Amino acid sequence: AVSWSCLFPLTPYTMDPTPSAPLARVIDGRKIADSIQSEIKAGVEELAQKTEGKGKPGLGVVLVGSRGDSATYVRMKRNAAQALGFHFHVQQEADTISEEDLIKVVRDLNADPSIHGLIVQLPLPPHICERKVLSEVCTDKDVDGFHPINIGRVAMKGHNPQFIPGTPKGVIMLLKRSGIEMAGKQAVVIGRSNIVGTPVALLLMHEDATVTVCHSRTPQEEMMRACKNADIVIAAAGRPEMVKADWIKPGATVIDVGTNSVPDATRKTGYRLVGDVAYAEVRQVAGAVTPVPGGVGPMTVAMLLLQTLESAQRHFGVTPHWE
C-alpha cells in the first residue's frame, strides 16, 4: 500500500491570474490533466530505463456488450494510454456472457503478468451482478479503486489503499494543484454515491477538512444553508444546474463533477452538456470553479493512468520518480 502523503504527488499547478472582471477563476482540468500525463510519460520512460526495456505499464479493460457510450469511454482510455507508451488490452465479450464466465475472464486477466491495472467497464448487463464481478478484480490491479477492500481502506485511518476511485482522486488533485487549502475548511459534498460522493467526502476528511454530505433526502433549504457556509462545494448529484449562485459563499471554490445532457435546439446534436452547477451565474460569486466539460472529466482518465503506472512500478520494484 502507498502512504497518504504520496497519493496526490507532483508539482502544484498555478491557475491563471484572476481576470479584471469580478469572475471566479476557472480551474482548467484539461491543462492540469495534460501536465500530469506529461509526468506519467516521463515515469513510463524511467520504468523502461530501469528495467532495461522490460517494464511497460499494462492496462486491461473488460468490455461487455456493444453500448456506444461504453465503447467511446474505452476508446478514450485506449488512446490516452497508448499515447503515453502503455500496453493496452481490451477483452470484448458479448452481452449474453454468463456471470460465471465473466468472472473467469476477470480471473484470467488477474493472472496475466503484462496487465498491471484492470478495469471492468460499467454498466454490465442486468443479469450480471456488478458488485460480485468488481469484487473479483485483484486488489493490486484495481486501478478504478472500486474493490470493497480498497474502498474500506479509504474509509479507515491508518489503512492506506492501494488505489483510490479515479474521479474523487482527480477532485483532490485539482484542489491541490490549484492551490486550494483544504485543512480546517468547511466542505460540502452533494451526492453520496460509491463512485464519487462517499469517497471524495472521505478524502476531504483525510485532508483535514470539516465535511458535510448532502443527498437526495436532504431538504433543499438545509442543502442551500450548508453550501452557503462552505469554503469548498463538490457537486456530484447528477442534477443539471441545481447549484445556483445564491447557494454559494462569496469566494468559495466549486468543483462540478456532474455531466448532464440538456436539450438545445441550436446544437447539431440537439443537446449540450452541463454540470450540476449553474456555471455562468455561480462564476459571478465563487472564487474558483470548474467548467463542464473540461474540468473534472479529464482528470479521471489521468488518475486511471497514474495509478496503472504506480502499479507497474510496484510490480517491477521501481520507486516512482516523484517520491
mmCIF file of C-alpha atoms in Angstrom:
data_model
loop_
_atom_site.group_PDB
_atom_site.id
_atom_site.type_symbol
_atom_site.label_atom_id
_atom_site.label_comp_id
_atom_site.label_asym_id
_atom_site.label_seq_id
_atom_site.Cartn_x
_atom_site.Cartn_y
_atom_site.Cartn_z
ATOM 1 C CA ALA A 1 0.000 0.000 0.000
ATOM 2 C CA VAL A 2 1.077 3.594 -0.566
ATOM 3 C CA SER A 3 1.205 6.278 2.108
ATOM 4 C CA TRP A 4 -1.359 9.075 2.149
ATOM 5 C CA SER A 5 1.426 11.614 1.549
ATOM 6 C CA CYS A 6 2.142 10.018 -1.839
ATOM 7 C CA LEU A 7 -1.425 9.651 -3.097
ATOM 8 C CA PHE A 8 -1.517 13.109 -4.675
ATOM 9 C CA PRO A 9 2.074 13.690 -5.851
ATOM 10 C CA LEU A 10 3.819 16.083 -8.183
ATOM 11 C CA THR A 11 4.387 19.788 -8.542
ATOM 12 C CA PRO A 12 1.447 22.174 -7.932
ATOM 13 C CA TYR A 13 -0.120 23.763 -10.989
ATOM 14 C CA THR A 14 -0.682 27.536 -10.881
ATOM 15 C CA MET A 15 -4.072 28.810 -12.071
ATOM 16 C CA ASP A 16 -4.349 31.695 -14.455
ATOM 17 C CA PRO A 17 -4.414 35.074 -12.708
ATOM 18 C CA THR A 18 -7.784 36.384 -11.598
ATOM 19 C CA PRO A 19 -9.289 38.316 -14.535
ATOM 20 C CA SER A 20 -10.036 42.012 -14.237
ATOM 21 C CA ALA A 21 -13.783 41.330 -14.215
ATOM 22 C CA PRO A 22 -15.096 40.035 -10.861
ATOM 23 C CA LEU A 23 -15.458 36.465 -12.084
ATOM 24 C CA ALA A 24 -14.266 33.265 -10.441
ATOM 25 C CA ARG A 25 -11.011 31.811 -11.673
ATOM 26 C CA VAL A 26 -11.580 28.822 -13.940
ATOM 27 C CA ILE A 27 -9.827 25.642 -12.817
ATOM 28 C CA ASP A 28 -8.715 24.194 -16.149
ATOM 29 C CA GLY A 29 -8.916 20.423 -15.746
ATOM 30 C CA ARG A 30 -7.624 19.784 -19.257
ATOM 31 C CA LYS A 31 -4.454 21.772 -18.649
ATOM 32 C CA ILE A 32 -3.808 20.134 -15.281
ATOM 33 C CA ALA A 33 -4.509 16.659 -16.705
ATOM 34 C CA ASP A 34 -2.118 17.351 -19.589
ATOM 35 C CA SER A 35 0.643 18.280 -17.152
ATOM 36 C CA ILE A 36 0.041 15.077 -15.175
ATOM 37 C CA GLN A 37 0.084 12.981 -18.340
ATOM 38 C CA SER A 38 3.436 14.532 -19.292
ATOM 39 C CA GLU A 39 4.801 13.411 -15.929
ATOM 40 C CA ILE A 40 3.268 9.961 -16.397
ATOM 41 C CA LYS A 41 5.051 9.677 -19.748
ATOM 42 C CA ALA A 42 8.323 10.534 -18.013
ATOM 43 C CA GLY A 43 7.557 7.816 -15.472
ATOM 44 C CA VAL A 44 6.939 5.290 -18.265
ATOM 45 C CA GLU A 45 10.284 6.162 -19.832
ATOM 46 C CA GLU A 46 12.033 5.901 -16.467
ATOM 47 C CA LEU A 47 10.445 2.488 -15.853
ATOM 48 C CA ALA A 48 11.703 1.218 -19.223
ATOM 49 C CA GLN A 49 15.174 2.546 -18.499
ATOM 50 C CA LYS A 50 15.417 0.987 -15.042
ATOM 51 C CA THR A 51 14.166 -2.403 -16.285
ATOM 52 C CA GLU A 52 16.329 -2.458 -19.436
ATOM 53 C CA GLY A 53 13.263 -2.104 -21.629
ATOM 54 C CA LYS A 54 11.282 -4.919 -19.997
ATOM 55 C CA GLY A 55 8.976 -2.738 -17.915
ATOM 56 C CA LYS A 56 5.886 -1.360 -19.608
ATOM 57 C CA PRO A 57 2.656 -0.442 -17.793
ATOM 58 C CA GLY A 58 -0.243 -2.610 -18.926
ATOM 59 C CA LEU A 59 -3.904 -1.616 -18.673
ATOM 60 C CA GLY A 60 -6.638 -4.168 -19.305
ATOM 61 C CA VAL A 61 -10.308 -3.383 -19.856
ATOM 62 C CA VAL A 62 -13.198 -5.840 -19.836
ATOM 63 C CA LEU A 63 -15.958 -4.572 -22.141
ATOM 64 C CA VAL A 64 -19.264 -6.443 -22.190
ATOM 65 C CA GLY A 65 -21.824 -5.790 -24.898
ATOM 66 C CA SER A 66 -21.999 -3.123 -27.594
ATOM 67 C CA ARG A 67 -23.179 0.028 -25.820
ATOM 68 C CA GLY A 68 -21.981 3.059 -27.773
ATOM 69 C CA ASP A 69 -21.171 5.134 -24.695
ATOM 70 C CA SER A 70 -19.113 2.334 -23.123
ATOM 71 C CA ALA A 71 -17.205 1.819 -26.379
ATOM 72 C CA THR A 72 -16.484 5.558 -26.520
ATOM 73 C CA TYR A 73 -15.132 5.607 -22.960
ATOM 74 C CA VAL A 74 -12.912 2.614 -23.662
ATOM 75 C CA ARG A 75 -11.615 4.217 -26.861
ATOM 76 C CA MET A 76 -10.709 7.392 -24.916
ATOM 77 C CA LYS A 77 -8.788 5.330 -22.369
ATOM 78 C CA ARG A 78 -7.025 3.354 -25.097
ATOM 79 C CA ASN A 79 -5.953 6.485 -26.977
ATOM 80 C CA ALA A 80 -4.639 8.157 -23.827
ATOM 81 C CA ALA A 81 -2.841 5.015 -22.626
ATOM 82 C CA GLN A 82 -1.170 4.239 -25.925
ATOM 83 C CA ALA A 83 -0.087 7.861 -26.363
ATOM 84 C CA LEU A 84 1.879 7.526 -23.116
ATOM 85 C CA GLY A 85 3.507 4.224 -24.081
ATOM 86 C CA PHE A 86 1.236 1.825 -22.186
ATOM 87 C CA HIS A 87 0.339 -1.696 -23.267
ATOM 88 C CA PHE A 88 -3.467 -1.672 -23.643
ATOM 89 C CA HIS A 89 -5.683 -4.747 -23.886
ATOM 90 C CA VAL A 90 -9.452 -4.849 -24.404
ATOM 91 C CA GLN A 91 -11.256 -8.067 -23.603
ATOM 92 C CA GLN A 92 -14.520 -7.773 -25.545
ATOM 93 C CA GLU A 93 -17.372 -10.086 -24.559
ATOM 94 C CA ALA A 94 -20.952 -10.446 -25.801
ATOM 95 C CA ASP A 95 -23.733 -9.148 -23.577
ATOM 96 C CA THR A 96 -25.018 -12.725 -23.368
ATOM 97 C CA ILE A 97 -21.985 -13.901 -21.392
ATOM 98 C CA SER A 98 -22.876 -15.584 -18.126
ATOM 99 C CA GLU A 99 -21.791 -14.142 -14.791
ATOM 100 C CA GLU A 100 -19.704 -17.254 -14.158
ATOM 101 C CA ASP A 101 -17.856 -16.920 -17.476
ATOM 102 C CA LEU A 102 -17.278 -13.197 -16.938
ATOM 103 C CA ILE A 103 -15.731 -13.882 -13.549
ATOM 104 C CA LYS A 104 -13.407 -16.385 -15.240
ATOM 105 C CA VAL A 105 -12.363 -13.654 -17.718
ATOM 106 C CA VAL A 106 -11.533 -11.331 -14.817
ATOM 107 C CA ARG A 107 -9.567 -14.040 -13.031
ATOM 108 C CA ASP A 108 -7.570 -14.819 -16.171
ATOM 109 C CA LEU A 109 -6.605 -11.146 -16.510
ATOM 110 C CA ASN A 110 -5.723 -11.036 -12.810
ATOM 111 C CA ALA A 111 -3.173 -13.761 -13.555
ATOM 112 C CA ASP A 112 -1.721 -12.020 -16.635
ATOM 113 C CA PRO A 113 1.672 -10.509 -15.645
ATOM 114 C CA SER A 114 1.529 -7.986 -18.511
ATOM 115 C CA ILE A 115 -1.575 -6.357 -17.003
ATOM 116 C CA HIS A 116 -0.904 -4.053 -14.032
ATOM 117 C CA GLY A 117 -4.245 -2.275 -13.999
ATOM 118 C CA LEU A 118 -7.591 -3.962 -14.653
ATOM 119 C CA ILE A 119 -10.984 -2.319 -15.015
ATOM 120 C CA VAL A 120 -14.430 -3.641 -15.798
ATOM 121 C CA GLN A 121 -16.312 -1.105 -17.895
ATOM 122 C CA LEU A 122 -19.713 -0.337 -16.375
ATOM 123 C CA PRO A 123 -22.610 -0.774 -16.697
ATOM 124 C CA LEU A 124 -22.865 -4.531 -17.071
ATOM 125 C CA PRO A 125 -25.931 -6.343 -18.470
ATOM 126 C CA PRO A 126 -28.776 -6.652 -15.940
ATOM 127 C CA HIS A 127 -28.341 -10.414 -15.458
ATOM 128 C CA ILE A 128 -24.816 -9.854 -14.061
ATOM 129 C CA CYS A 129 -24.181 -8.612 -10.527
ATOM 130 C CA GLU A 130 -21.727 -5.704 -10.831
ATOM 131 C CA ARG A 131 -20.775 -5.901 -7.157
ATOM 132 C CA LYS A 132 -19.829 -9.562 -7.478
ATOM 133 C CA VAL A 133 -17.756 -9.045 -10.627
ATOM 134 C CA LEU A 134 -15.934 -5.975 -9.322
ATOM 135 C CA SER A 135 -15.018 -7.812 -6.127
ATOM 136 C CA GLU A 136 -13.174 -10.370 -8.287
ATOM 137 C CA VAL A 137 -10.672 -7.784 -9.559
ATOM 138 C CA CYS A 138 -7.360 -8.339 -7.769
ATOM 139 C CA THR A 139 -6.831 -5.537 -5.238
ATOM 140 C CA ASP A 140 -3.325 -4.812 -6.527
ATOM 141 C CA LYS A 141 -4.702 -4.294 -10.061
ATOM 142 C CA ASP A 142 -7.870 -2.439 -9.033
ATOM 143 C CA VAL A 143 -6.873 0.889 -10.594
ATOM 144 C CA ASP A 144 -10.516 2.032 -10.648
ATOM 145 C CA GLY A 145 -10.415 1.740 -6.849
ATOM 146 C CA PHE A 146 -13.836 0.068 -6.661
ATOM 147 C CA HIS A 147 -12.892 -3.102 -4.787
ATOM 148 C CA PRO A 148 -14.517 -3.190 -1.321
ATOM 149 C CA ILE A 149 -11.107 -3.647 0.303
ATOM 150 C CA ASN A 150 -9.683 -0.523 -1.329
ATOM 151 C CA ILE A 151 -12.817 1.495 -0.538
ATOM 152 C CA GLY A 152 -12.656 0.206 3.045
ATOM 153 C CA ARG A 153 -9.044 1.315 3.345
ATOM 154 C CA VAL A 154 -10.033 4.788 2.141
ATOM 155 C CA ALA A 155 -12.546 4.917 4.989
ATOM 156 C CA MET A 156 -10.201 3.777 7.767
ATOM 157 C CA LYS A 157 -7.384 5.831 9.240
ATOM 158 C CA GLY A 158 -4.082 4.012 9.066
ATOM 159 C CA HIS A 159 -5.254 1.590 6.355
ATOM 160 C CA ASN A 160 -3.779 3.079 3.207
ATOM 161 C CA PRO A 161 -5.467 1.916 -0.034
ATOM 162 C CA GLN A 162 -3.594 0.522 -2.982
ATOM 163 C CA PHE A 163 -5.842 2.627 -5.235
ATOM 164 C CA ILE A 164 -8.495 5.338 -4.950
ATOM 165 C CA PRO A 165 -11.505 5.819 -7.264
ATOM 166 C CA GLY A 166 -10.288 7.991 -10.147
ATOM 167 C CA THR A 167 -12.818 10.826 -10.063
ATOM 168 C CA PRO A 168 -12.504 11.509 -6.297
ATOM 169 C CA LYS A 169 -8.721 11.355 -6.555
ATOM 170 C CA GLY A 170 -8.908 13.739 -9.523
ATOM 171 C CA VAL A 171 -11.017 16.177 -7.494
ATOM 172 C CA ILE A 172 -8.437 16.260 -4.688
ATOM 173 C CA MET A 173 -5.632 16.634 -7.215
ATOM 174 C CA LEU A 174 -7.445 19.580 -8.845
ATOM 175 C CA LEU A 175 -7.751 21.289 -5.465
ATOM 176 C CA LYS A 176 -4.118 20.672 -4.557
ATOM 177 C CA ARG A 177 -2.720 21.745 -7.906
ATOM 178 C CA SER A 178 -4.910 24.845 -7.893
ATOM 179 C CA GLY A 179 -3.557 25.943 -4.529
ATOM 180 C CA ILE A 180 -6.885 25.471 -2.704
ATOM 181 C CA GLU A 181 -6.361 24.921 1.022
ATOM 182 C CA MET A 182 -8.478 22.123 2.488
ATOM 183 C CA ALA A 183 -7.212 21.771 6.041
ATOM 184 C CA GLY A 184 -9.550 23.483 8.510
ATOM 185 C CA LYS A 185 -12.024 24.454 5.770
ATOM 186 C CA GLN A 186 -15.741 23.730 5.596
ATOM 187 C CA ALA A 187 -16.537 21.431 2.664
ATOM 188 C CA VAL A 188 -19.907 20.271 1.362
ATOM 189 C CA VAL A 189 -20.285 17.220 -0.879
ATOM 190 C CA ILE A 190 -23.604 16.951 -2.732
ATOM 191 C CA GLY A 191 -24.129 13.272 -3.532
ATOM 192 C CA ARG A 192 -23.277 10.037 -1.732
ATOM 193 C CA SER A 193 -22.571 7.515 -4.497
ATOM 194 C CA ASN A 194 -19.956 4.799 -4.028
ATOM 195 C CA ILE A 195 -18.118 6.101 -7.096
ATOM 196 C CA VAL A 196 -17.820 9.809 -6.243
ATOM 197 C CA GLY A 197 -19.714 11.299 -3.301
ATOM 198 C CA THR A 198 -18.772 8.957 -0.479
ATOM 199 C CA PRO A 199 -15.072 8.500 -1.364
ATOM 200 C CA VAL A 200 -14.497 12.207 -2.065
ATOM 201 C CA ALA A 201 -16.008 13.055 1.342
ATOM 202 C CA LEU A 202 -13.614 10.580 2.966
ATOM 203 C CA LEU A 203 -10.638 12.024 1.069
ATOM 204 C CA LEU A 204 -11.552 15.550 2.151
ATOM 205 C CA MET A 205 -11.556 14.353 5.756
ATOM 206 C CA HIS A 206 -8.080 12.893 5.203
ATOM 207 C CA GLU A 207 -7.081 16.412 4.113
ATOM 208 C CA ASP A 208 -8.431 17.725 7.461
ATOM 209 C CA ALA A 209 -11.493 19.460 6.029
ATOM 210 C CA THR A 210 -14.731 19.510 8.015
ATOM 211 C CA VAL A 211 -17.162 17.722 5.721
ATOM 212 C CA THR A 212 -20.949 17.811 5.337
ATOM 213 C CA VAL A 213 -22.602 15.351 2.937
ATOM 214 C CA CYS A 214 -25.935 16.298 1.360
ATOM 215 C CA HIS A 215 -28.029 13.955 -0.746
ATOM 216 C CA SER A 216 -31.458 13.281 -2.220
ATOM 217 C CA ARG A 217 -33.084 13.069 1.229
ATOM 218 C CA THR A 218 -31.525 16.311 2.465
ATOM 219 C CA PRO A 219 -34.165 19.099 2.497
ATOM 220 C CA GLN A 220 -33.236 21.713 -0.096
ATOM 221 C CA GLU A 221 -33.252 24.531 2.461
ATOM 222 C CA GLU A 222 -30.692 22.650 4.564
ATOM 223 C CA MET A 223 -28.604 21.876 1.497
ATOM 224 C CA MET A 224 -28.597 25.550 0.491
ATOM 225 C CA ARG A 225 -27.686 26.604 4.038
ATOM 226 C CA ALA A 226 -24.804 24.129 4.169
ATOM 227 C CA CYS A 227 -23.441 25.283 0.799
ATOM 228 C CA LYS A 228 -23.752 28.940 1.782
ATOM 229 C CA ASN A 229 -21.410 28.305 4.723
ATOM 230 C CA ALA A 230 -18.927 26.167 2.779
ATOM 231 C CA ASP A 231 -15.461 27.124 1.600
ATOM 232 C CA ILE A 232 -15.483 24.194 -0.842
ATOM 233 C CA VAL A 233 -18.515 22.722 -2.630
ATOM 234 C CA ILE A 234 -18.265 19.428 -4.534
ATOM 235 C CA ALA A 235 -21.381 18.895 -6.682
ATOM 236 C CA ALA A 236 -21.904 15.255 -7.674
ATOM 237 C CA ALA A 237 -25.664 14.764 -7.653
ATOM 238 C CA GLY A 238 -26.394 14.227 -11.347
ATOM 239 C CA ARG A 239 -28.991 17.015 -11.472
ATOM 240 C CA PRO A 240 -28.494 19.669 -14.187
ATOM 241 C CA GLU A 241 -27.515 23.105 -12.860
ATOM 242 C CA MET A 242 -29.098 22.538 -9.443
ATOM 243 C CA VAL A 243 -26.477 24.595 -7.574
ATOM 244 C CA LYS A 244 -27.321 28.274 -8.044
ATOM 245 C CA ALA A 245 -25.390 31.430 -7.273
ATOM 246 C CA ASP A 246 -27.382 32.144 -4.121
ATOM 247 C CA TRP A 247 -26.209 28.808 -2.705
ATOM 248 C CA ILE A 248 -22.541 29.840 -2.806
ATOM 249 C CA LYS A 249 -20.494 31.817 -0.291
ATOM 250 C CA PRO A 250 -18.548 34.619 -1.987
ATOM 251 C CA GLY A 251 -15.037 33.422 -2.794
ATOM 252 C CA ALA A 252 -15.794 29.712 -2.323
ATOM 253 C CA THR A 253 -14.306 27.003 -4.529
ATOM 254 C CA VAL A 254 -16.843 24.998 -6.541
ATOM 255 C CA ILE A 255 -15.929 21.651 -8.132
ATOM 256 C CA ASP A 256 -18.582 20.392 -10.571
ATOM 257 C CA VAL A 257 -18.473 16.621 -11.073
ATOM 258 C CA GLY A 258 -21.804 16.399 -12.900
ATOM 259 C CA THR A 259 -22.189 15.720 -16.619
ATOM 260 C CA ASN A 260 -25.764 16.071 -17.847
ATOM 261 C CA SER A 261 -27.323 16.321 -21.300
ATOM 262 C CA VAL A 262 -29.966 19.015 -21.723
ATOM 263 C CA PRO A 263 -31.955 19.797 -24.898
ATOM 264 C CA ASP A 264 -30.508 22.550 -27.076
ATOM 265 C CA ALA A 265 -32.059 23.157 -30.500
ATOM 266 C CA THR A 266 -29.131 25.397 -31.507
ATOM 267 C CA ARG A 267 -26.703 22.437 -31.428
ATOM 268 C CA LYS A 268 -26.306 19.957 -34.241
ATOM 269 C CA THR A 269 -26.602 17.140 -31.709
ATOM 270 C CA GLY A 270 -29.791 18.603 -30.280
ATOM 271 C CA TYR A 271 -28.297 18.768 -26.795
ATOM 272 C CA ARG A 272 -25.461 20.285 -24.783
ATOM 273 C CA LEU A 273 -23.536 19.160 -21.727
ATOM 274 C CA VAL A 274 -23.933 20.971 -18.429
ATOM 275 C CA GLY A 275 -22.825 20.201 -14.918
ATOM 276 C CA ASP A 276 -24.646 20.150 -11.607
ATOM 277 C CA VAL A 277 -23.722 23.821 -11.168
ATOM 278 C CA ALA A 278 -25.309 26.816 -12.910
ATOM 279 C CA TYR A 279 -21.862 27.795 -14.172
ATOM 280 C CA ALA A 280 -22.450 31.280 -15.596
ATOM 281 C CA GLU A 281 -24.187 32.640 -12.513
ATOM 282 C CA VAL A 282 -22.047 30.785 -9.952
ATOM 283 C CA ARG A 283 -18.926 32.220 -11.561
ATOM 284 C CA GLN A 284 -20.202 35.660 -10.565
ATOM 285 C CA VAL A 285 -19.908 34.682 -6.888
ATOM 286 C CA ALA A 286 -17.354 31.909 -6.421
ATOM 287 C CA GLY A 287 -13.611 32.364 -6.102
ATOM 288 C CA ALA A 288 -12.769 29.378 -8.315
ATOM 289 C CA VAL A 289 -14.909 26.952 -10.325
ATOM 290 C CA THR A 290 -14.514 24.031 -12.721
ATOM 291 C CA PRO A 291 -16.266 24.092 -16.108
ATOM 292 C CA VAL A 292 -18.228 21.268 -17.727
ATOM 293 C CA PRO A 293 -16.810 19.922 -19.926
ATOM 294 C CA GLY A 294 -13.115 20.479 -19.280
ATOM 295 C CA GLY A 295 -12.998 20.339 -15.505
ATOM 296 C CA VAL A 296 -13.115 17.078 -13.570
ATOM 297 C CA GLY A 297 -13.615 14.791 -16.594
ATOM 298 C CA PRO A 298 -10.054 14.862 -17.983
ATOM 299 C CA MET A 299 -8.691 14.195 -14.500
ATOM 300 C CA THR A 300 -10.486 10.855 -14.205
ATOM 301 C CA VAL A 301 -8.578 9.307 -17.121
ATOM 302 C CA ALA A 302 -5.315 10.865 -15.902
ATOM 303 C CA MET A 303 -5.782 9.285 -12.456
ATOM 304 C CA LEU A 304 -6.512 5.892 -14.023
ATOM 305 C CA LEU A 305 -3.245 6.058 -15.953
ATOM 306 C CA LEU A 306 -1.285 7.379 -12.972
ATOM 307 C CA GLN A 307 -2.472 4.501 -10.808
ATOM 308 C CA THR A 308 -1.669 1.963 -13.541
ATOM 309 C CA LEU A 309 1.853 3.350 -13.735
ATOM 310 C CA GLU A 310 2.189 3.142 -9.945
ATOM 311 C CA SER A 311 1.031 -0.489 -10.054
ATOM 312 C CA ALA A 312 3.610 -1.305 -12.729
ATOM 313 C CA GLN A 313 6.331 0.433 -10.728
ATOM 314 C CA ARG A 314 5.484 -1.682 -7.689
ATOM 315 C CA HIS A 315 5.431 -4.817 -9.843
ATOM 316 C CA PHE A 316 8.932 -4.130 -11.167
ATOM 317 C CA GLY A 317 10.292 -2.810 -7.854
ATOM 318 C CA VAL A 318 10.919 0.683 -9.190
ATOM 319 C CA THR A 319 10.485 3.724 -6.937
ATOM 320 C CA PRO A 320 8.253 6.371 -8.563
ATOM 321 C CA HIS A 321 10.268 9.307 -9.904
ATOM 322 C CA TRP A 322 8.248 11.830 -7.833
ATOM 323 C CA GLU A 323 8.955 10.218 -4.444
#
